[in-house]
């Protein structure tokens, strides 16, 4: 049995709507709300760093209203994920919610190990351009009491992948990266006050809606006018949040279901390999940058293996189809921290 069949078998027996059925339902709803109101989303948006914030009760109310006014309300008829992608995501949601979250006890740490690949480029004074990929290993130790000291081991970025000899020679001439350890209460690294940690707090995670429609509306509210497109940035937000490794199962399931509501989301690879682990890749092509954002799910557990960005067109010396950025994650409990 292949992995896609495995996920299909694990899901409940709730019928999955086809794309045509989704479009017909949305059209009828829109006609009932306002048959004349249609807006087009045109301007590509640049991906921006995610900033976490609390979702207030007022925001939750706004999100609820947006379900009628944004996701399904007056606006473009933009469809949703393909039926195949929706089936995989909904099956993953049903599976992951049955997976117990790891909770560190007193004195223990939640350890989130990640292997990261980052794209690098340089342009020298004579106009020569160089491209290569760096690998970074990291381990984050989050104490049971998140207000206490977090520890973050980072290997530094090490050039590992080249596409031509001149770039390899250039990258090899640079000072080698050194490993280092960061410490900060509540994830307040690099001198950031603990109360301004860029990592989502448990309170912040708790306030995200669990209803997939309301959650997508909230994500689109937080990413409004950011990134390259409304739909693309919503999937990037979901990938960024999932890869923190600290998302509880009920929110993880809701994020999968919200991703199934995003137009253009498809199954991009049924046998995706990330850092030696295999899963099903769900992604969306961003035409503004000719990149595809993927999230990769373990079909046996519904857990996220990682995420990646893949070039759909060549860029410099990097060929199309290259994953220029990816992160593979694994979460465990540790008795100690460095």
XYZ file of C-alpha atoms in Angstrom:
338
model
C 0.000 0.000 0.000
C 1.419 3.393 -0.928
C 1.382 6.326 1.538
C -1.454 8.131 -0.145
C -3.633 5.027 0.080
C -2.638 4.703 3.737
C -3.860 8.206 4.504
C -7.065 7.625 2.594
C -7.729 4.473 4.582
C -7.103 6.233 7.888
C -9.552 9.046 7.316
C -13.117 8.818 8.460
C -15.841 7.938 6.033
C -17.080 11.476 5.590
C -17.369 12.061 1.838
C -14.872 14.561 0.427
C -16.418 17.206 -1.747
C -15.116 17.476 -5.292
C -13.727 20.756 -6.608
C -16.819 21.216 -8.747
C -19.102 20.657 -5.764
C -17.137 23.177 -3.685
C -17.374 25.759 -6.446
C -21.097 25.182 -6.905
C -21.720 25.578 -3.180
C -19.600 28.715 -2.943
C -21.331 30.225 -5.957
C -24.757 29.669 -4.433
C -23.624 31.177 -1.138
C -22.131 34.225 -2.834
C -25.258 34.785 -4.863
C -27.254 34.715 -1.674
C -24.982 37.264 0.011
C -24.408 39.708 -2.807
C -24.662 38.675 -6.443
C -22.836 41.809 -7.639
C -19.869 42.079 -5.309
C -16.696 40.614 -6.820
C -13.135 41.764 -6.170
C -9.950 40.493 -7.714
C -6.686 39.904 -5.852
C -4.020 41.216 -8.207
C -0.976 42.578 -6.472
C 1.808 40.106 -5.679
C 3.146 40.498 -2.149
C 6.559 39.883 -0.690
C 6.957 37.205 1.973
C 7.580 38.804 5.346
C 8.712 37.449 8.675
C 5.863 36.172 10.797
C 5.052 38.172 13.889
C 3.045 36.521 16.578
C 0.423 38.247 18.559
C -2.444 37.442 20.788
C -5.789 37.018 19.150
C -8.177 38.965 21.301
C -11.800 38.116 21.787
C -12.583 41.046 19.528
C -10.310 39.612 16.887
C -11.992 36.251 17.167
C -15.279 38.021 16.547
C -13.810 39.754 13.511
C -12.512 36.414 12.292
C -15.967 34.961 12.635
C -17.419 37.794 10.616
C -14.724 37.392 8.009
C -15.870 33.849 7.397
C -18.861 35.408 5.712
C -17.130 38.461 4.334
C -13.736 37.240 3.180
C -13.265 33.522 2.777
C -16.744 32.795 1.514
C -18.201 36.272 1.336
C -18.139 38.876 -1.402
C -14.918 38.413 -3.294
C -13.372 36.425 -6.108
C -14.551 32.906 -6.815
C -11.162 31.433 -6.108
C -11.980 27.774 -5.508
C -10.108 25.728 -2.905
C -7.477 23.005 -2.722
C -7.853 20.171 -5.207
C -10.047 17.299 -4.083
C -6.978 15.063 -3.750
C -5.090 17.585 -1.602
C -8.178 18.243 0.528
C -8.580 14.505 1.064
C -4.956 14.139 2.198
C -5.100 17.184 4.485
C -8.396 16.200 6.082
C -7.139 12.642 6.614
C -3.956 14.025 8.206
C -6.088 16.222 10.469
C -8.116 13.228 11.641
C -4.924 11.232 12.280
C -2.856 13.930 13.965
C -5.533 14.825 16.473
C -5.247 11.277 17.843
C -1.508 11.759 18.443
C -0.740 12.779 22.012
C 1.276 15.988 22.327
C 4.594 15.728 24.119
C 4.492 17.635 27.409
C 7.738 18.053 29.412
C 7.575 17.438 33.139
C 9.313 19.536 35.811
C 12.995 19.821 34.965
C 12.493 18.430 31.461
C 12.615 20.162 28.104
C 10.716 19.947 24.852
C 13.533 19.409 22.360
C 12.886 20.494 18.788
C 15.636 19.362 16.443
C 15.747 20.722 12.944
C 17.887 20.421 9.879
C 17.627 23.483 7.680
C 18.714 24.281 4.159
C 19.029 27.938 3.233
C 19.701 29.505 -0.157
C 22.620 31.948 -0.328
C 23.795 34.325 -3.033
C 26.451 36.991 -3.503
C 27.279 39.636 -6.086
C 30.843 40.947 -6.150
C 32.020 44.404 -7.235
C 32.742 43.183 -10.760
C 29.150 42.000 -11.141
C 29.881 38.283 -10.766
C 27.026 36.327 -9.207
C 27.281 33.221 -7.042
C 24.602 30.912 -5.660
C 24.799 27.967 -3.282
C 22.901 26.289 -0.423
C 23.859 26.263 3.270
C 22.985 23.561 5.799
C 22.293 24.385 9.431
C 21.550 22.051 12.344
C 19.771 23.362 15.398
C 18.191 22.126 18.615
C 15.786 24.200 20.689
C 15.241 23.276 24.343
C 12.010 24.667 25.794
C 11.572 24.193 29.571
C 8.354 22.938 31.124
C 7.869 26.453 32.492
C 8.218 28.495 29.327
C 8.957 31.640 31.316
C 12.291 30.107 32.298
C 15.471 29.914 30.231
C 15.310 28.445 26.736
C 18.470 27.116 25.086
C 19.097 27.171 21.348
C 22.072 25.351 19.819
C 22.914 26.431 16.290
C 25.639 25.028 14.074
C 25.907 28.122 11.931
C 25.328 28.015 8.178
C 27.748 25.764 6.347
C 27.911 25.799 2.513
C 27.113 22.273 1.321
C 25.468 22.378 -2.112
C 26.809 24.017 -5.259
C 25.600 24.283 -8.829
C 28.815 25.454 -10.507
C 32.512 25.479 -9.706
C 32.878 29.263 -9.426
C 30.238 29.429 -6.678
C 31.876 26.530 -4.848
C 35.235 28.310 -4.995
C 33.693 31.574 -3.789
C 31.764 29.990 -0.876
C 34.794 27.908 0.135
C 36.877 31.079 0.446
C 34.638 32.540 3.162
C 35.318 32.291 6.875
C 33.855 29.008 8.173
C 30.776 29.287 10.360
C 31.087 28.534 14.058
C 28.578 26.798 16.280
C 27.046 28.824 19.094
C 24.470 28.591 21.873
C 21.804 31.179 22.628
C 19.970 31.546 25.937
C 16.902 33.594 26.760
C 13.899 33.444 29.046
C 10.684 32.642 27.185
C 12.596 32.427 23.887
C 13.820 36.000 24.080
C 17.012 35.487 22.076
C 19.382 38.055 20.521
C 18.693 40.532 23.310
C 14.943 40.569 22.780
C 12.986 41.088 26.021
C 11.238 37.855 27.055
C 7.833 39.516 26.828
C 8.561 40.249 23.149
C 9.576 36.694 22.225
C 9.013 35.966 18.556
C 7.921 32.412 19.418
C 4.160 31.977 19.872
C 3.092 31.634 23.478
C 0.706 28.941 24.646
C -1.868 31.667 25.246
C -1.450 32.874 21.659
C -1.783 29.353 20.292
C -4.881 28.797 22.424
C -6.645 31.817 20.957
C -6.424 30.706 17.327
C -9.844 29.487 16.157
C -10.190 25.722 15.737
C -12.912 26.065 13.125
C -11.037 25.784 9.788
C -12.996 28.589 8.100
C -12.585 30.990 11.013
C -8.913 30.024 11.360
C -8.199 30.743 7.692
C -9.970 34.076 8.016
C -7.816 34.912 11.051
C -4.646 33.902 9.206
C -5.615 36.085 6.256
C -6.316 38.962 8.653
C -2.836 38.604 10.177
C -1.139 38.299 6.767
C -3.156 41.034 5.063
C -0.984 42.921 2.548
C 2.015 40.708 3.287
C 3.779 38.181 1.089
C 3.235 37.672 -2.613
C -0.448 36.797 -2.656
C -3.302 36.340 -0.216
C -3.478 32.590 -0.723
C 0.261 32.040 -0.958
C 0.958 33.940 2.244
C -1.751 32.016 4.071
C -0.013 28.724 3.247
C 3.380 30.206 4.203
C 1.906 31.279 7.562
C 0.595 27.749 8.154
C 3.980 26.221 7.233
C 5.874 28.672 9.473
C 3.569 28.000 12.420
C 3.708 24.207 12.017
C 7.499 24.094 11.776
C 7.909 25.653 15.226
C 7.149 22.145 16.514
C 5.046 23.493 19.390
C 1.596 23.534 17.804
C -0.921 21.420 19.802
C -2.755 18.630 18.021
C -6.154 20.337 17.817
C -4.659 23.455 16.243
C -2.444 21.349 13.984
C -5.546 19.558 12.713
C -7.350 22.852 12.162
C -4.354 24.207 10.213
C -4.434 21.185 7.896
C -8.145 21.683 7.316
C -7.627 25.409 6.705
C -4.933 24.602 4.139
C -7.524 22.475 2.341
C -9.580 25.654 1.842
C -6.789 27.564 0.073
C -7.147 27.812 -3.712
C -4.300 26.319 -5.706
C -3.150 23.837 -3.041
C -2.361 20.439 -4.569
C -0.552 17.179 -3.824
C 2.875 17.936 -5.279
C 4.755 14.760 -4.343
C 3.358 11.506 -2.952
C 6.861 10.240 -2.052
C 8.623 13.392 -0.838
C 11.912 12.839 1.007
C 13.141 15.395 3.519
C 16.330 14.707 5.467
C 15.890 10.971 4.926
C 12.226 10.857 5.976
C 9.362 10.302 3.565
C 5.944 11.857 3.460
C 3.308 13.396 1.245
C 3.999 16.930 0.033
C 1.116 19.391 -0.206
C 1.952 22.671 -1.886
C 1.024 25.711 -3.894
C 2.865 27.477 -6.709
C 3.437 31.195 -6.239
C 3.582 32.648 -9.749
C 4.910 36.009 -8.560
C 8.218 34.419 -7.508
C 8.090 31.136 -9.452
C 8.367 29.173 -6.229
C 6.270 26.446 -4.664
C 5.610 26.264 -0.938
C 5.253 22.677 0.336
C 4.379 21.162 3.678
C 5.301 17.489 4.090
C 3.190 15.222 6.284
C 3.917 11.786 7.735
C 0.863 9.732 6.673
C 1.224 7.347 9.621
C 0.969 10.002 12.337
C -0.347 13.099 10.616
C 2.661 14.963 12.023
C 4.577 17.508 10.005
C 7.959 16.252 8.796
C 8.925 19.673 7.534
C 8.391 22.290 4.841
C 10.246 23.549 1.790
C 10.297 26.096 -1.020
C 10.969 24.739 -4.496
C 11.971 26.742 -7.578
C 9.615 26.263 -10.511
C 11.975 28.118 -12.867
C 15.792 28.312 -12.954
C 17.401 31.117 -10.936
C 20.989 31.927 -11.803
C 22.916 28.661 -11.644
C 20.188 26.911 -9.612
C 17.997 24.644 -11.764
C 14.222 24.447 -11.601
C 12.965 21.831 -9.164
C 15.597 22.658 -6.517
C 14.408 23.022 -2.929
C 16.213 26.265 -2.081
C 14.865 26.384 1.462
C 13.698 23.514 3.612
C 13.331 22.574 7.249
C 12.948 19.059 8.662
C 11.825 18.866 12.295
C 11.541 16.265 15.026
C 10.189 16.871 18.532
C 11.173 14.805 21.595
C 11.497 15.172 25.392
C 14.977 15.821 26.841
C 16.031 15.446 30.480
C 18.830 17.999 30.079
C 19.811 21.062 28.086
C 23.317 22.313 27.174
